[in-house]
mmCIF file of C-alpha atoms in Angstrom:
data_model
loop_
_atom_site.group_PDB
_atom_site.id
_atom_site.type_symbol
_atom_site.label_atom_id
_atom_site.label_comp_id
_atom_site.label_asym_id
_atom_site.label_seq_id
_atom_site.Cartn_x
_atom_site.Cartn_y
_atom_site.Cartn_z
ATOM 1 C CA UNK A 182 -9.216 2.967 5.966
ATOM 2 C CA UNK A 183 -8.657 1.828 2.640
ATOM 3 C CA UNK A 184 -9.876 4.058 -0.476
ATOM 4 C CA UNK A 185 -9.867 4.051 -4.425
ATOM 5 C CA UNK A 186 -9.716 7.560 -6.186
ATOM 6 C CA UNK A 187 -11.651 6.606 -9.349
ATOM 7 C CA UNK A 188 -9.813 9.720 -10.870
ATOM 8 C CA UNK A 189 -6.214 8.522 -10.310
ATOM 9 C CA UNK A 190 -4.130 7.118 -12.734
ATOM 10 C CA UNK A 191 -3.095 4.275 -10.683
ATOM 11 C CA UNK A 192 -5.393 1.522 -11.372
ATOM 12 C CA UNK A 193 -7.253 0.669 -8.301
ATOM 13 C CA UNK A 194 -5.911 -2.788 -7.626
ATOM 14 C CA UNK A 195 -2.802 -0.949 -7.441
ATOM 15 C CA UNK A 196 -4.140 1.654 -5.122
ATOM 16 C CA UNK A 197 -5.019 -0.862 -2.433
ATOM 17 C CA UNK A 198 -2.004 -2.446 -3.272
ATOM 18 C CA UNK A 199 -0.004 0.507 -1.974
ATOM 19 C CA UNK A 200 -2.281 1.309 0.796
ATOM 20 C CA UNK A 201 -2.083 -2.355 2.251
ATOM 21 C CA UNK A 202 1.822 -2.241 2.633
ATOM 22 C CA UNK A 203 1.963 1.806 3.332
ATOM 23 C CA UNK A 204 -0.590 0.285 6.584
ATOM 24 C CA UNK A 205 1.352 -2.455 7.620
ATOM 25 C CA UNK A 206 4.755 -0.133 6.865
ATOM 26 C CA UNK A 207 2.830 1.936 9.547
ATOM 27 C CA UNK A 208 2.422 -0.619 12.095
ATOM 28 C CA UNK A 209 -1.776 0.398 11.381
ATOM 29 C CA UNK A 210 -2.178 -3.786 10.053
ATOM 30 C CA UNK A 211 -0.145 -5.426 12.385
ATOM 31 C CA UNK A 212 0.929 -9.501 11.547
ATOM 32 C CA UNK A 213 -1.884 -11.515 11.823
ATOM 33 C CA UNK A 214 -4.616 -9.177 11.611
ATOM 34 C CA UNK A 215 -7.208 -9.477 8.871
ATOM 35 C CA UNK A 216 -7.892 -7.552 5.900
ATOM 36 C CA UNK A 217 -11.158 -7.442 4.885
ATOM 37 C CA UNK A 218 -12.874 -9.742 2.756
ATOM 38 C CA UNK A 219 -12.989 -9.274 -0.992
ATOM 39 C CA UNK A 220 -16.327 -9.180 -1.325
ATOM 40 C CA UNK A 221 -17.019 -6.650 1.406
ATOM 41 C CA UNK A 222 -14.376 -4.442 0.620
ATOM 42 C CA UNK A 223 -15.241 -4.320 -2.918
ATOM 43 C CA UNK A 224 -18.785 -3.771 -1.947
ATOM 44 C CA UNK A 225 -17.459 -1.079 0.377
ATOM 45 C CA UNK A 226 -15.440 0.657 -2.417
ATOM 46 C CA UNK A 227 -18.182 0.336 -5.061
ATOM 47 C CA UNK A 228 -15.654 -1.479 -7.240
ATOM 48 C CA UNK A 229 -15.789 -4.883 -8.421
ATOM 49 C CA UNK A 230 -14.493 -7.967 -6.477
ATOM 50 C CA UNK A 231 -11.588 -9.082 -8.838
ATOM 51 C CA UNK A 232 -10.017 -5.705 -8.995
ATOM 52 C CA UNK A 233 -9.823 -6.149 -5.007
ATOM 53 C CA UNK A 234 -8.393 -10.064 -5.879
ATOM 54 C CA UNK A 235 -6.045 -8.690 -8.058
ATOM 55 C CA UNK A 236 -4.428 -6.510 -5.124
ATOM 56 C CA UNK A 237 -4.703 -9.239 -2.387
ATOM 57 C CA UNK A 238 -2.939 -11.637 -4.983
ATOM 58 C CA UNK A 239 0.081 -9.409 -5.920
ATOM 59 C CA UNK A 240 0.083 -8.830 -2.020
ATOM 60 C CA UNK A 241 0.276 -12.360 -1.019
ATOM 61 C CA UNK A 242 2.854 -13.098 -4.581
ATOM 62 C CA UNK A 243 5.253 -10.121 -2.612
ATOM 63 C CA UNK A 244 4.856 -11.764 1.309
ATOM 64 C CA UNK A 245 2.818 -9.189 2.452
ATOM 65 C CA UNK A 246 -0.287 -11.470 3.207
ATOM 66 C CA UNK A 247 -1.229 -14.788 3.164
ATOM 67 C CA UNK A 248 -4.202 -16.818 2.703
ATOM 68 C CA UNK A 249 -5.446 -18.303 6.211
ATOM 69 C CA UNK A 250 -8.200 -20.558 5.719
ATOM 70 C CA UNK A 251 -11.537 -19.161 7.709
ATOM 71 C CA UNK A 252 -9.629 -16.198 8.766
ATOM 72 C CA UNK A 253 -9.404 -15.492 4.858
ATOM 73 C CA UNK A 254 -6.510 -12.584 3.780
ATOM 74 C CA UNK A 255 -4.287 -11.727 6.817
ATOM 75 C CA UNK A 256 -0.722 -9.612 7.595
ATOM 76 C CA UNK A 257 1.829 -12.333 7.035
ATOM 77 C CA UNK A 258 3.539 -12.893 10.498
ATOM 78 C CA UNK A 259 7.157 -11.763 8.801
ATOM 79 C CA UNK A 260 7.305 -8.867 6.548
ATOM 80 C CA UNK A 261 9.138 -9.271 3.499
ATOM 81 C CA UNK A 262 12.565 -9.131 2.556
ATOM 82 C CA UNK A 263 13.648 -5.525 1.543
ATOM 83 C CA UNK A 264 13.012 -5.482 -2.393
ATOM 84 C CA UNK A 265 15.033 -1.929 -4.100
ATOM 85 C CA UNK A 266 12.892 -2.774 -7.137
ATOM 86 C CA UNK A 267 10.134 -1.522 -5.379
ATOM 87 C CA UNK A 268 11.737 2.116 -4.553
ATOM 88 C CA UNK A 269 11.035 3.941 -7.711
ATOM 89 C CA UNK A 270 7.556 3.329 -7.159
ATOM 90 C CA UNK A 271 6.934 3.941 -3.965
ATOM 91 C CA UNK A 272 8.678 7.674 -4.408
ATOM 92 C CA UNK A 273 6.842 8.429 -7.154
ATOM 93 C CA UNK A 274 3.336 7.704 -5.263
ATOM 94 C CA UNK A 275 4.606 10.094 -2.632
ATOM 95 C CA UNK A 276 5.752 12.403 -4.690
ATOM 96 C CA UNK A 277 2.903 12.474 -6.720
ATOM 97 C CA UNK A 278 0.912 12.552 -3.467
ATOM 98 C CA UNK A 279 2.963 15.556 -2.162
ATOM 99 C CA UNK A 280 2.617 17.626 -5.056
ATOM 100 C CA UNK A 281 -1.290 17.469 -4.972
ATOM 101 C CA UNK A 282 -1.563 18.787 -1.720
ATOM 102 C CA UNK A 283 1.077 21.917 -3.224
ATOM 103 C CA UNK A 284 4.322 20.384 -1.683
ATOM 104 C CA UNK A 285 8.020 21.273 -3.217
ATOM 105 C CA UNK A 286 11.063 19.211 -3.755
ATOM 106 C CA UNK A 287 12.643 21.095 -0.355
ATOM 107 C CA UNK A 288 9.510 20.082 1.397
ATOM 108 C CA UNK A 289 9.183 16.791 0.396
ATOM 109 C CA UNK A 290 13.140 16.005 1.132
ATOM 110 C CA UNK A 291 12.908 17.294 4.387
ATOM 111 C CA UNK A 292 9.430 15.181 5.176
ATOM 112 C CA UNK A 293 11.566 12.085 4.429
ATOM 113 C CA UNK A 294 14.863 12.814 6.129
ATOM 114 C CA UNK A 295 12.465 14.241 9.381
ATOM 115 C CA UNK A 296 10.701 10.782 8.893
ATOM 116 C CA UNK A 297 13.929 8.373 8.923
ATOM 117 C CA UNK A 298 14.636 7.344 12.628
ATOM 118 C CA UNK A 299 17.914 8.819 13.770
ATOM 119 C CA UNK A 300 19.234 5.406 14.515
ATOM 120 C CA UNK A 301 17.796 3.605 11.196
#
């Protein structure tokens, strides 16, 4: 599920970062279920264990997570408040994402507005 691109920009801690809440956005990490450890994941990902820290730290610092004793790094139970600040970045992953796979400003407009629920 989760994946670094070693050629991105992004840094990788930032990577997972995104593709933590984009999951739990998603409804793929529900609350309560548990990410996987750091160790393993980093092991996983062939990257080292306190770039995968890093990410689950900035998760839990945002609400995303939270620390759980023997159940280690799990979906926090409420998701966070709705934070603006975070916008910007968030459309310029997508967009950035879009225009790799050959996408256009119509295209990626309409992906959004066909994405929004009608009554949201």
């Amino acid at each position: 599920m989760l994946r670094v691109d070693p050629d991105s920009q992004i840094p990788p801690w930032r990577q997972l970062h995104d593709q933590v809440r984009t999951a739990i956005a998603a409804g793929t990490l529900a609350p309560g279920m548990a990410l996987p450890t750091v160790r393993g994941l980093a092991a996983d990902l062939g990257i080292a264990a306190g770039t995968v820290a890093r990410a689950y730290k900035e998760l839990e610092a945002a609400g995303v997570v939270r620390t759980a004793g023997r159940k280690g790094t799990v979906v926090a139970d409420q998701p966070p408040a709705f934070a603006p600040d975070e916008l910007p970045a968030l459309a310029e992953e997508f967009v950035r994402q879009a225009r790799l796979l050959g996408a256009d400003r119509v295209a990626v407009f309409n992906a959004v507005n066909n994405a929004w629920p009608v009554d949201g």
